[in-house]
Structures are given as structure tokens and as C-alpha cells.
Amino acid sequence: MREDVEALDIKDVTANWVNSLVLGAQIEARIKALADLSHTPLFFGRLDYLPTTQEGQRFYIGRRHVHDADGDPMVIDWRAPVSQPFYRASKKDPQDVRLRRRFGYTGGELTAYEDEHLTDPAEAERTSKLLQAEIERPRVGPMRDIVATIQPEQDEIVRSGLSGTVCVQGGPGTGKTAVGLHRVAYLLYAHRDRLARTGTLVVGPNESFLHYIEQVLPALGELEVRQATVDSLVAHVEVRGEDSAQTAVIKGDARMAQILRGAVRSHVTLPTEPLVVVRGSRRWCVPAYELEEIVRELLDRDIRYGAARDALPQRIAHAVLVRMEQAGEAPDDRVQDAVARNAAVKAAVKAVWPPVDPAKLVLRLLGDAEFLAAHAEGILTEDEQKLLLWQKPFRSVKSAKWSAADAVLIDEATDLVQRTQSLGHVVLDEAQDLSPMQYRAVGRRCTTGSATILGDLAQGTTPWATESWREALTHLGKPDAAVEELTAGFRVPREVIAYASRLLPHMSPGLAPVSSVRETPGSLEIRPVPDAAGLDAAVVAACVESLRNEGSIGLIAADARIAPLREALAAAGLPCLAPGEETTSEARLTLVPASLAKGLEYDYVVLDEPAAVVDGEPDERTGLRRLYVALTRAVSGLTVLHATDLPAQLAGGDGN
């Protein structure tokens, strides 16, 4: 198929050089989309329908549509409607499927197959060994697609329509990230023309996470999906400063949107003087009360500040044209445009509705106590206002040490001045960690589109982490979104998730624990270390032991412990990667600060000093959630080492 595209001659089908460039770019994109992936098979399943349905047809199911030299289909895209029974058919509901076959591969080579006779009453329903083996396959390198292992409850979310926003609550290992990415791939398949015009975006918590997931969509042939963090979305200024937790919480509060709106609109001054426009030998006067009516009407319409400012000279010009017509003249649109550009009109607009620079506005709010008080009165307390103000105001936008929360405020102010462009679909992962103002920033990117929101309330590790998806969806601008819950875990062994779930009542009461389908005896080991001085050596020994297994190894520790552990690994001759660096067969050990562990997964995890992970956070709840994240990164085995007592919330047995 790729060679056919490469052989296309477009010389005789392009009318001009513009068409030639456009068609050439499309062909180049098609060639890239058809790239061979040596480790990825073209098909992973087969459906044989009953003779009375689908004309008894047989369909091979794969990541991509594949046709032969005559254009006849050989492999059906997993997103096509005919492929749906591969994921949803069962003994109870065979959906006219006689036989479902799963193929097993090793490095792209066919090594096994497994049949299910869905309409044979003599065959008992059983768990697929190939499915289990694919889920448990060692993870080396970036995240891979899960098209061969999508479960029925996941498939329902993946194939939900473009018009609706879906929020997926899922504990560790339930596959929510994969579901979100595969939903994007499905929507691009089902609504390609529309999304090609409006665009799609995946928003992740950090660059390491984005690097980890970046190969999933290209492996499915989707190359045009943009990936970003919230910080990169709102990068109007250079971030060089940090806020205290208390200040960051206030800056992230939804009340700041109300303050910013008032501050922007405060620049409008109602006119008190009439406007005189001179054209040729005639003078046309618009009285102050009429100018005031025009300004009030624009304010009442509540349109963007910049759009209203652009409309004001035309409204004034229209008032002048009415007077011209009353005097017997017959002005047209060109005259109105000329009047709108008149120096007197421009001067009036500048005085009444001056331009607003969003960054300068936020600079003034954070540096001018009187200006802040004028717009925060009745919204923020005096103590909250004091937390917002810089101790020493900065003179300019460039010299200011902006924080990440400040950049979000500037993004809000920018949208108040000029509407943010909306995309067709946005996926927001690890959404539980966003502040209300960050939700608003993401929501602005999909005001006319839809979204897929992914997260786990139990893994909220910021002081402003949301407690309710309904509240978060309201801030996002999607209050009516459907909330789906994934409770079946496929990644984390049952012993590990049960141990981590001991923390749930203390940090997220009422949240259902994940029920893992994987029982792996010996997957959890708790090792006390008698002396703190020997902890580093014990951790290095645990890493050496884990490296004897196949797959990736993650050493997770409190951020403050990263430097001494890196030195200990180096002294032992063990090279280690940083989060985001791709693991290979030669380099399989990654040293992970607990603050960056979210969303990542490793075959084996060595967790250093759980109490230090908890103590590294500003409050106990956040610390326990950070620990919960660290405990649930393992796919095959978890070893916990501690020289100090384990957090009391983990009491109840050592898990051995």
C-alpha cells in the first residue's frame, strides 16, 4: 500500500503549483501514516460469523485497514463497526459471531492463536490466556496501544460519540489513559473531515508523561494530534517564580475569574462629552447621552472586551450616518468605514474603551494593593488579598517573576479580551490535579467541541486537587458530561493494589477500590531496613535483584532522596535513566521522583522510604495520595524498603 502511494505521479492531475504542493503534502503524510512497525503485527484477531449472517464472512481485525492489490480488504480497522463484536461479543451475547480468534505475537512474529466458539454450548466461557499474556507483557520503551486487549466496558467509552463529553474515573491500572487515547483514534476515524478542520489535542500532566504516550497514536496511523501540558497551553510569559501552596490555591480559585472580569471592564469610561466629526464643510455632532447609550449597550451584551472595542467605532459611525441621512444625504458603507477611521472617532474610542494588555493587567492586580482591593472587595478576604500581592512589585512584564498560576491568570485575561480558538476534541489526562482556573483554561480550548476527561480522585496530589468530578466539569464548562467509572484493574497485581488501597479511607473516603483481575503471588514485598545508614545500599541491592527480571525497573523515591540515591547507584556502577528517557534492553532502570511518577508504569518498582514520600508534601492528605500513586506504578512486582516506620495508614499487615 505504501509503495502504491510512493509510485503516484501527480504531474497530470494538478492544475497549478498550489494544488501540486497541497497534494504532495497529503501524499507525504499518507506515506508516513503507512510506515512499517516491525514489532507491531498487522492483525491480532479474527471474527467468523454464523452462516446466516454477514453471508458467513470472516474478518481479520487489526490496527490498520489493509487491502490487497485489487483494493479488496484483507484486514479491517479495529475502529470499524464490523470490528465491534471482537470486543463486546460473549457467550451470553455472541452478536452472531461463531468464532473469535486471538493471535499471539512475539516481536511481530506470529507465535500462537486461541479460539472461542461463542455459539457452542458445550464450550465453557474462560479467561483468554493470550489476552492475559498481552496485558502482562514486559514494558520496555514508551506506552503501547491496547487495541488487542480493549475490554467491553472500555470499548463503550472508546466508541462514544463526538458530540458528548465523557469523564472517566478510574483507579490505577484500569486503562483510563489508553481509553482516552484510543477514543481520539476512534473519533478521528469516525469524524475525520470535521476533526481535520477543528483539530484535536491531548493534555498531559508533564513532559515526561507526554513522551511516554507519544507513540500510541502514531502506531495507529494518527499523526496530526497535538500534545501539550497545561503550562505550555498558557505560556504567554516566561515562568521563573514559584508560589506558596496557600497563594497558589487562591490564584487557582474560580473567584479569580470574576476579579479579572471586573478588572478588564473597569477600563471602560462612560463618555461625558459630545463627539464632533468633521467631513468636508459639514460638522456632525453625536451628543454624550447617545454615546453613553452605545457604550452601555456594548457592555450589556457581555461580548469580549476586544470585540466590543472593535465594534464601537462602527456604532459611532452609524450614529453619524443617521444624521447624514436625516440631512438629505445618501451615505453608503464606504462612508461609514471612513467615519469609523476618523481621527476624532479614534480618539473617542481610545478614551472610552482603551486597549488592554492582559499581562500588564495581571501585573497591576498582583502589584497594586488598591487596584486589587477595588476588584476583589466582597470576593476575597483581606488576608487572601495579602497572599496574592507580591512583596515587592515588579516594574514590567519582562522583569516579573511569574509563577505557573500567574500564567493561567494571564490566559483568563487574554480570553476576556479576545476569544480563545476552540478545538474539535480535547483529551485531558490526570485531570484531578487541576485547579478551577486551569480547568477553565482547558475548557476554553473546547467551548464548541467535546472533551474526554481522565483521572482518579484518589491520585489528586496538589493542594487544589478536585474533590468532585461534577465540580470540575462545571469549571471546565461541561456540566452535563457523562461520568463513567472503570473499576476493573488490568495492570496492577491484586496484592499490590489491595495494599495501596489501605490508604483510600484516609485520603479519599467513599471512593471504591480497584478490583484487580490479576493475582500474582509474591508480587509484593515489604523490607524493613534496621539502620537508616544502610538504606541506600539496601535500595541498590533491591534494584540489582529486580534487574534480574525481564522488563523495566522504576526506583521511586521522595524528591529529596533522588540526589543521594543517584550517587549510590553511580557508585555501584548502575546507570539510571530520568523520567521521559526511553528504556531499552540495555538501560532498564529509571530513577523517578515521586512528584513525576503519576501516569508512568514499570514492570518492577522499588519504592524507597514511604514515610519520606508522605512527609515531602505540604499536608498529610496530599502526601498519602502521592504515596498511593507511587505504590501503584508496578505491573509485575513491588518492593518497598523503609528504615523508619511505615505510615500508620498502611498498618494491618506487612503484605508478605
XYZ file of C-alpha atoms in Angstrom:
656
model
C 0.000 0.000 0.000
C 2.844 2.355 0.805
C 4.650 1.544 -2.436
C 1.456 2.287 -4.380
C 1.302 5.746 -2.818
C 5.014 6.353 -3.426
C 4.530 5.456 -7.094
C 1.768 8.008 -7.666
C 2.532 10.526 -10.452
C 0.679 13.802 -9.837
C 2.101 15.783 -12.768
C -1.007 15.332 -14.922
C -3.614 15.865 -12.166
C -2.550 19.187 -10.644
C -3.787 22.343 -12.308
C -1.201 24.656 -10.731
C 1.710 24.750 -8.319
C -0.553 25.354 -5.301
C -2.543 22.181 -5.991
C 0.731 20.341 -6.558
C 2.084 21.403 -3.148
C -1.136 20.512 -1.335
C -1.452 17.106 -2.999
C 2.245 16.428 -2.483
C 1.908 17.179 1.240
C -1.105 14.869 1.501
C 0.779 12.067 -0.236
C 3.774 12.554 2.059
C 1.507 12.384 5.108
C -0.098 9.223 3.761
C 3.311 7.595 3.273
C 4.240 8.435 6.874
C 0.944 7.013 8.108
C 1.678 3.737 6.286
C 5.092 3.294 7.894
C 6.031 -0.263 8.844
C 6.382 -1.060 12.544
C 8.491 -4.200 12.722
C 7.343 -5.103 16.236
C 3.651 -4.494 15.512
C 1.567 -7.124 13.675
C -0.941 -6.069 11.032
C -3.707 -8.139 12.620
C -4.405 -9.526 16.078
C -7.863 -11.063 15.773
C -10.395 -12.805 13.550
C -14.187 -12.976 13.520
C -16.085 -15.818 11.856
C -19.791 -15.028 11.589
C -22.619 -17.554 11.539
C -23.544 -18.737 8.029
C -26.916 -16.971 8.287
C -25.382 -13.563 8.980
C -22.844 -11.391 7.188
C -23.037 -14.101 4.491
C -20.942 -16.275 6.811
C -17.993 -13.905 6.324
C -14.619 -13.974 8.022
C -12.911 -10.735 9.042
C -9.372 -10.206 10.240
C -9.123 -7.354 12.769
C -6.031 -5.139 13.032
C -4.649 -1.743 13.941
C -4.980 -0.510 10.377
C -7.118 -1.154 7.321
C -5.137 -3.268 4.840
C -6.226 -4.008 1.274
C -4.722 -6.172 -1.444
C -3.537 -5.167 -4.922
C -7.144 -5.156 -6.185
C -8.349 -2.922 -3.373
C -10.223 -5.691 -1.573
C -9.993 -5.553 2.250
C -7.691 -8.063 3.917
C -7.641 -6.570 7.433
C -10.437 -4.477 8.933
C -9.569 -1.440 11.050
C -10.347 -2.102 14.742
C -12.451 1.075 14.761
C -14.837 -0.070 12.012
C -18.381 -1.071 13.113
C -17.835 -4.640 11.892
C -14.934 -4.969 14.370
C -17.019 -4.055 17.414
C -18.112 -7.642 18.243
C -14.446 -8.587 18.660
C -14.521 -6.537 21.875
C -18.107 -6.970 23.027
C -19.304 -10.420 21.931
C -19.637 -13.008 24.697
C -21.216 -16.364 25.393
C -24.311 -14.600 26.699
C -24.422 -12.238 23.728
C -22.457 -13.710 20.785
C -23.669 -10.974 18.383
C -23.848 -13.521 15.521
C -20.166 -14.403 15.917
C -19.473 -18.113 15.599
C -15.757 -17.973 16.365
C -13.443 -15.329 17.790
C -9.752 -15.968 17.312
C -6.966 -14.091 19.087
C -3.433 -14.193 17.726
C -0.332 -14.093 19.892
C 2.868 -12.395 18.730
C 6.430 -12.060 19.924
C 8.298 -9.138 18.396
C 5.917 -9.072 15.433
C 6.194 -12.831 14.763
C 3.031 -14.952 14.985
C 3.588 -17.467 17.822
C 0.137 -18.596 18.979
C -3.590 -18.405 18.451
C -6.616 -19.061 20.620
C -10.219 -19.755 19.605
C -13.517 -19.049 21.353
C -16.627 -20.756 19.937
C -19.196 -18.276 21.194
C -22.247 -20.206 19.957
C -21.094 -23.641 21.111
C -22.990 -24.506 24.342
C -20.528 -27.280 25.082
C -17.599 -24.859 25.418
C -17.388 -23.072 28.777
C -16.570 -19.385 28.958
C -12.993 -18.854 30.083
C -10.392 -16.145 30.509
C -8.195 -15.719 27.465
C -4.602 -16.728 28.186
C -3.344 -14.708 25.219
C -5.243 -11.676 26.485
C -3.701 -12.125 29.921
C -0.227 -12.585 28.426
C -0.573 -9.416 26.318
C -1.630 -7.382 29.364
C 1.308 -8.747 31.379
C 3.899 -8.440 28.588
C 7.028 -6.636 29.914
C 7.079 -2.895 29.342
C 10.262 -1.585 27.769
C 10.087 1.683 25.887
C 7.137 4.069 25.561
C 3.497 3.223 26.181
C 1.945 0.961 23.556
C -1.579 0.718 22.203
C -4.094 -1.727 23.685
C -6.225 -2.438 20.606
C -5.803 -6.191 21.117
C -6.925 -6.086 24.764
C -9.713 -3.488 24.942
C -12.391 -4.692 27.349
C -16.166 -4.300 26.771
C -16.587 -1.504 29.344
C -13.577 0.289 27.850
C -14.901 -0.168 24.304
C -18.172 1.554 25.205
C -16.235 4.668 26.213
C -13.873 4.483 23.233
C -16.794 4.398 20.762
C -18.941 7.057 22.447
C -19.985 9.864 20.101
C -18.118 13.053 19.265
C -20.898 15.389 20.406
C -20.741 14.386 24.079
C -18.080 14.992 26.713
C -17.105 11.939 28.782
C -15.386 11.925 32.178
C -13.660 8.665 33.115
C -12.916 7.984 36.784
C -10.515 5.078 37.021
C -8.128 3.794 39.641
C -4.557 2.665 38.932
C -4.267 0.098 36.176
C -7.817 0.426 34.847
C -6.541 1.680 31.482
C -8.116 5.147 31.521
C -5.198 6.793 29.702
C -5.261 4.159 26.985
C -9.042 4.511 26.719
C -8.706 8.269 26.211
C -6.043 7.905 23.512
C -7.985 5.198 21.712
C -11.115 7.330 21.854
C -9.198 10.041 19.976
C -8.146 7.474 17.376
C -11.751 6.267 17.046
C -13.150 9.804 16.703
C -10.570 10.623 14.031
C -11.696 7.520 12.167
C -15.421 8.244 12.508
C -15.288 12.055 12.077
C -12.050 12.644 10.179
C -13.195 15.545 7.997
C -14.652 17.511 10.879
C -11.713 16.992 13.233
C -9.244 17.717 10.427
C -10.774 21.211 10.297
C -11.153 21.823 14.023
C -8.165 19.935 15.450
C -7.563 17.593 18.383
C -5.408 17.993 21.482
C -4.108 15.702 24.239
C -3.244 17.479 27.500
C -0.983 15.640 29.966
C 0.442 16.490 33.406
C 4.093 16.900 32.379
C 6.545 16.434 29.518
C 7.736 13.044 30.828
C 4.190 11.711 30.618
C 3.688 13.102 27.109
C 6.933 11.485 25.981
C 5.744 8.183 27.441
C 2.440 8.220 25.487
C 3.616 9.933 22.294
C 3.922 6.750 20.202
C 0.428 5.369 20.844
C -1.477 7.409 18.253
C 1.210 7.272 15.516
C 1.218 3.472 15.885
C -2.467 3.624 14.970
C -1.739 5.843 11.965
C -2.840 9.120 13.595
C -0.110 11.731 13.187
C -1.984 15.035 13.480
C -2.902 15.049 17.189
C -1.176 17.797 19.142
C 0.114 17.066 22.656
C 0.684 19.676 25.354
C 0.774 20.335 29.085
C -1.474 22.924 30.723
C 1.626 25.059 31.340
C 2.522 25.054 27.633
C -1.056 25.946 26.681
C -0.929 29.136 28.759
C 2.700 30.065 28.062
C 2.059 33.787 27.490
C 5.001 34.716 29.754
C 8.189 33.053 30.943
C 7.632 31.272 34.263
C 10.528 31.944 36.625
C 8.879 32.105 40.046
C 7.004 29.871 42.466
C 4.045 30.461 44.754
C 3.472 29.137 48.230
C 0.791 26.466 48.411
C -1.662 28.935 50.013
C -1.093 31.550 47.316
C -1.335 29.000 44.506
C -4.674 27.767 45.868
C -6.122 31.297 45.813
C -4.739 32.059 42.340
C -6.300 28.830 41.123
C -9.689 29.595 42.702
C -12.574 30.227 40.285
C -13.256 33.525 42.066
C -10.212 34.935 40.296
C -12.165 34.819 37.027
C -14.727 37.213 38.494
C -11.977 39.544 39.706
C -10.256 39.551 36.318
C -13.516 40.208 34.505
C -14.201 43.230 36.681
C -10.631 44.481 36.272
C -10.815 44.253 32.471
C -14.186 46.019 32.237
C -13.029 48.728 34.650
C -11.030 50.248 31.817
C -14.251 51.384 30.124
C -15.158 55.018 30.922
C -18.625 56.331 30.112
C -18.393 59.381 27.792
C -19.286 62.792 29.228
C -18.547 64.987 26.206
C -20.260 65.082 22.771
C -18.343 63.918 19.702
C -17.935 66.191 16.688
C -16.969 64.640 13.341
C -15.864 66.960 10.524
C -16.360 65.810 6.920
C -15.632 68.371 4.267
C -17.545 71.510 5.153
C -20.048 69.741 7.402
C -19.812 69.030 11.131
C -21.766 66.191 12.658
C -22.355 66.034 16.417
C -23.222 62.946 18.455
C -24.335 64.016 21.963
C -22.794 62.498 25.075
C -26.014 60.733 26.152
C -26.171 58.876 22.832
C -22.526 57.864 23.071
C -23.242 56.621 26.592
C -26.161 54.530 25.301
C -23.892 52.938 22.684
C -21.245 52.090 25.292
C -23.795 50.706 27.781
C -25.362 48.553 25.072
C -21.972 47.001 24.270
C -21.315 46.410 27.970
C -24.728 44.781 28.425
C -24.091 42.418 25.508
C -21.180 40.993 27.514
C -19.055 40.235 24.459
C -15.259 40.049 24.553
C -13.575 43.326 25.508
C -11.588 43.447 22.269
C -14.587 42.573 20.084
C -16.643 45.317 21.728
C -13.781 47.778 21.240
C -13.635 46.862 17.550
C -17.394 47.354 17.244
C -17.506 50.752 18.994
C -16.172 52.945 16.115
C -18.678 51.337 13.724
C -21.539 52.034 16.151
C -20.449 55.663 16.461
C -20.093 55.930 12.684
C -23.624 54.555 12.261
C -24.967 57.289 14.564
C -23.248 59.901 12.338
C -24.690 58.300 9.186
C -28.215 58.521 10.642
C -27.711 62.286 10.966
C -26.397 62.482 7.403
C -29.490 60.690 6.101
C -31.747 62.978 8.130
C -29.997 65.914 6.435
C -30.822 64.509 2.984
C -27.509 62.810 2.171
C -27.218 59.231 0.926
C -24.074 57.760 2.525
C -23.045 54.152 1.855
C -20.873 51.598 3.667
C -17.687 53.237 2.417
C -18.687 56.487 4.104
C -19.403 54.621 7.366
C -15.964 52.977 7.243
C -14.358 56.365 6.580
C -16.168 57.907 9.563
C -15.103 54.970 11.775
C -11.485 55.741 10.849
C -11.889 59.467 11.534
C -9.321 60.880 13.961
C -11.992 62.245 16.297
C -13.742 58.869 16.454
C -10.447 57.067 17.089
C -9.624 59.491 19.900
C -13.045 58.992 21.469
C -12.739 55.210 21.306
C -9.283 55.322 22.882
C -10.582 57.492 25.728
C -13.748 55.467 26.338
C -12.563 51.926 25.564
C -8.740 51.814 25.720
C -6.798 48.688 24.698
C -5.955 46.241 27.498
C -2.763 44.200 27.711
C -3.635 41.018 29.675
C -0.161 40.559 31.162
C 0.020 44.201 32.272
C -3.426 43.869 33.819
C -2.372 40.867 35.937
C 0.905 42.644 36.768
C -1.117 45.532 38.197
C -3.503 43.265 40.111
C -0.636 41.463 41.845
C 1.404 44.587 42.473
C -1.146 47.307 43.288
C -2.987 46.724 46.565
C -5.590 49.432 45.888
C -6.378 48.138 42.386
C -6.717 44.581 43.713
C -8.904 45.684 46.625
C -11.195 47.626 44.294
C -11.970 44.494 42.278
C -11.666 41.819 44.988
C -13.940 43.506 47.537
C -16.687 41.118 48.560
C -14.949 38.290 46.667
C -11.693 37.707 48.566
C -10.971 38.398 52.218
C -8.263 40.869 53.189
C -5.977 38.007 54.214
C -6.489 36.320 50.837
C -5.700 39.574 49.059
C -2.470 39.909 51.035
C -1.433 36.418 49.942
C -1.938 37.414 46.306
C 0.174 40.566 46.412
C 3.870 40.444 45.586
C 6.070 41.563 48.488
C 7.937 43.788 46.061
C 6.027 44.812 42.905
C 7.774 44.358 39.579
C 8.118 47.248 37.157
C 7.380 45.447 33.914
C 6.011 42.253 32.416
C 9.506 41.121 31.397
C 11.111 41.704 34.803
C 8.312 39.979 36.753
C 8.966 36.527 38.196
C 5.764 34.941 37.004
C 4.552 31.677 38.508
C 2.668 28.903 36.699
C -0.560 30.079 38.359
C 0.098 33.647 37.137
C 0.319 32.387 33.553
C -3.141 30.827 33.944
C -4.494 34.184 35.162
C -2.997 35.895 32.112
C -4.629 33.271 29.893
C -8.003 34.040 31.507
C -7.471 37.771 30.956
C -6.422 37.119 27.354
C -9.672 35.268 26.742
C -11.655 38.143 28.259
C -10.060 40.430 25.678
C -10.076 38.073 22.681
C -11.836 34.722 22.382
C -9.597 31.633 22.542
C -9.822 29.369 19.495
C -11.825 26.208 20.174
C -10.777 22.741 19.006
C -12.958 19.850 17.954
C -11.889 17.498 20.746
C -9.602 17.697 23.779
C -8.355 14.835 25.955
C -7.341 15.890 29.464
C -5.429 13.270 31.442
C -4.638 13.300 35.181
C -7.400 15.888 35.414
C -7.874 15.524 39.170
C -4.782 17.675 39.791
C -6.037 20.808 38.035
C -7.222 23.958 39.784
C -10.561 25.550 38.820
C -8.712 28.208 36.808
C -6.743 25.508 34.970
C -9.995 23.712 34.156
C -11.281 26.970 32.698
C -8.104 27.294 30.602
C -8.587 23.805 29.130
C -12.328 24.361 28.725
C -11.676 27.446 26.595
C -9.933 25.173 24.096
C -13.102 23.111 23.542
C -16.016 25.531 24.002
C -17.544 24.460 20.675
C -16.094 20.940 20.782
C -16.140 17.983 23.148
C -13.707 16.515 25.639
C -12.559 13.292 27.261
C -11.621 13.848 30.907
C -9.481 11.176 32.565
C -8.437 10.919 36.168
C -8.603 9.360 39.601
C -9.775 11.435 42.565
C -7.621 9.272 44.838
C -4.484 10.350 42.969
C -5.007 14.084 43.400
C -1.628 15.301 44.651
C -1.920 19.093 44.522
C -3.292 21.285 47.334
C -6.050 22.364 44.932
C -6.911 18.843 43.679
C -10.609 18.466 42.943
C -12.899 16.534 45.293
C -15.762 16.147 42.824
C -15.934 15.483 39.088
C -19.212 17.424 38.873
C -17.495 20.495 40.281
C -14.525 20.042 37.942
C -16.779 19.610 34.887
C -18.653 22.803 35.793
C -15.390 24.757 35.824
C -14.495 23.115 32.512
C -17.745 24.382 31.015
C -19.143 20.850 30.512
C -21.518 20.403 33.499
C -23.716 17.866 31.699
C -20.886 15.480 30.763
C -21.377 11.769 31.418
C -19.223 10.356 34.233
C -18.110 6.743 33.709
C -16.199 4.658 36.247
C -13.662 1.932 35.464
C -13.241 -0.370 38.461
C -11.599 -3.436 36.900
C -7.811 -3.247 37.112
C -5.659 -4.950 34.489
C -2.194 -3.562 35.182
C -1.504 -3.652 38.920
C -1.378 -7.091 40.626
C -4.181 -7.775 43.110
C -1.784 -7.979 46.076
C -0.231 -4.596 45.282
C -3.482 -2.714 44.689
C -5.018 -4.197 47.843
C -2.034 -2.946 49.869
C -2.205 0.535 48.353
C -5.993 0.647 48.857
C -5.446 0.694 52.615
C -4.798 4.419 52.145
C -8.165 5.157 50.468
C -10.295 5.602 53.632
C -7.791 8.156 54.937
C -7.452 10.278 51.783
C -10.498 9.637 49.567
C -13.281 8.183 51.733
C -16.193 6.782 49.746
C -14.135 6.006 46.642
C -14.414 2.357 45.566
C -11.111 0.462 45.479
C -9.939 -1.073 42.218
C -10.672 -4.782 41.818
C -7.674 -6.250 40.001
C -8.177 -9.238 37.712
C -4.518 -10.230 38.116
C -3.489 -12.410 41.026
C 0.310 -12.625 41.185
C 1.627 -14.381 44.310
C 4.877 -12.881 45.562
C 4.348 -9.589 43.706
C 4.596 -7.538 46.921
C 7.452 -7.490 49.404
C 7.914 -5.126 52.349
C 11.528 -4.942 53.563
C 12.390 -3.116 56.788
C 15.974 -1.840 56.946
C 17.420 -1.896 60.510
C 19.564 1.219 60.148
C 18.903 4.389 58.117
C 22.591 4.468 57.207
C 22.144 1.228 55.320
C 19.041 2.264 53.379
C 20.865 3.398 50.228
C 22.780 0.123 49.985
C 19.588 -1.873 50.547
C 17.823 0.068 47.786
C 20.704 -0.535 45.356
C 20.613 -4.253 46.199
C 16.850 -4.330 45.524
C 17.418 -2.681 42.140
C 20.088 -5.252 41.231
C 17.680 -8.009 42.226
C 14.842 -6.510 40.167
C 17.092 -6.173 37.114
C 17.398 -9.953 37.020
C 13.779 -9.965 35.847
C 12.657 -9.104 32.344
C 11.226 -5.645 31.705
C 11.547 -2.102 33.013
C 12.507 -1.122 36.571
C 11.395 2.058 38.333
C 13.107 3.271 41.505
C 10.638 5.739 43.044
C 11.612 7.973 45.956
C 10.735 11.247 47.611
C 12.145 14.156 45.632
C 14.630 14.979 48.407
C 16.038 11.445 48.212
C 16.773 11.483 44.477
C 20.268 13.027 44.672
C 21.726 10.603 47.276
C 20.159 7.620 45.513
C 21.628 8.705 42.178
C 25.066 8.847 43.825
C 24.570 5.409 45.386
C 23.570 3.912 42.021
C 26.563 5.509 40.312
C 28.911 4.201 42.985
C 27.518 0.716 42.406
C 28.025 1.031 38.646
C 24.293 1.059 37.908
C 23.354 3.603 35.201
C 19.875 5.072 35.579
C 17.553 6.999 33.296
C 15.438 10.039 34.127
C 11.639 10.031 33.644
C 10.840 10.559 29.989
C 14.037 8.917 28.740
C 13.167 5.807 26.775
C 14.064 2.473 28.316
C 15.914 -0.039 26.173
C 17.111 -3.589 26.661
C 20.476 -2.157 27.823
C 19.096 0.630 30.069
C 16.056 -0.534 32.027
C 16.383 1.280 35.377
C 14.705 4.693 35.798
C 15.133 6.881 38.891
C 11.775 8.589 39.427
C 10.976 11.456 41.817
C 7.623 10.746 43.451
C 6.318 14.055 42.081
C 6.770 12.780 38.496
C 5.602 9.185 38.934
C 1.970 9.780 38.052
C 0.844 8.140 34.820
C 4.058 6.124 34.412
C 4.342 2.360 34.780
C 7.175 -0.138 35.204
C 7.314 -3.915 35.299
C 9.032 -3.819 38.695
C 9.106 -0.945 41.164
C 11.438 -0.391 44.092
C 9.893 2.165 46.460
C 12.241 3.970 48.819
C 11.040 5.108 52.266
C 7.237 5.631 52.058
C 7.227 7.959 55.078
C 9.585 10.333 53.244
C 7.172 10.444 50.295
C 4.340 11.486 52.627
C 6.473 13.976 54.559
C 7.626 15.616 51.326
C 4.177 17.117 50.725
C 2.651 20.217 52.389
C -0.161 18.253 54.082
C -0.901 14.668 55.076
C -3.748 14.078 52.610
C -1.616 15.145 49.665
C 1.291 13.070 50.998
C -0.868 9.939 51.270
C -2.138 10.451 47.730
C 1.422 10.839 46.473
C 2.295 7.571 48.211
C -0.779 5.878 46.684
C 0.484 6.881 43.237
C 3.978 5.561 43.954
C 2.639 2.241 45.271
C 0.580 1.608 42.136
C 3.157 2.014 39.344
C 4.174 -1.668 39.272
C 2.921 -4.146 36.670
C 4.608 -7.314 37.949
C 6.221 -6.664 41.332
C 6.696 -4.062 44.069
C 9.437 -3.975 46.689
C 9.049 -1.425 49.493
C 12.070 -0.544 51.621
C 11.865 1.517 54.821
C 14.250 2.422 57.621
C 11.659 4.488 59.528
C 8.192 3.313 60.497
C 5.679 2.959 57.686
C 2.837 5.495 57.693
C 0.197 4.375 60.196
C -2.429 4.286 57.435
C -0.623 1.298 55.891
C -0.884 -0.691 59.121
C -2.687 -4.008 59.036
C -0.024 -6.466 57.944
C 3.180 -6.286 56.010
C 1.718 -7.599 52.759
C 4.074 -10.565 52.556
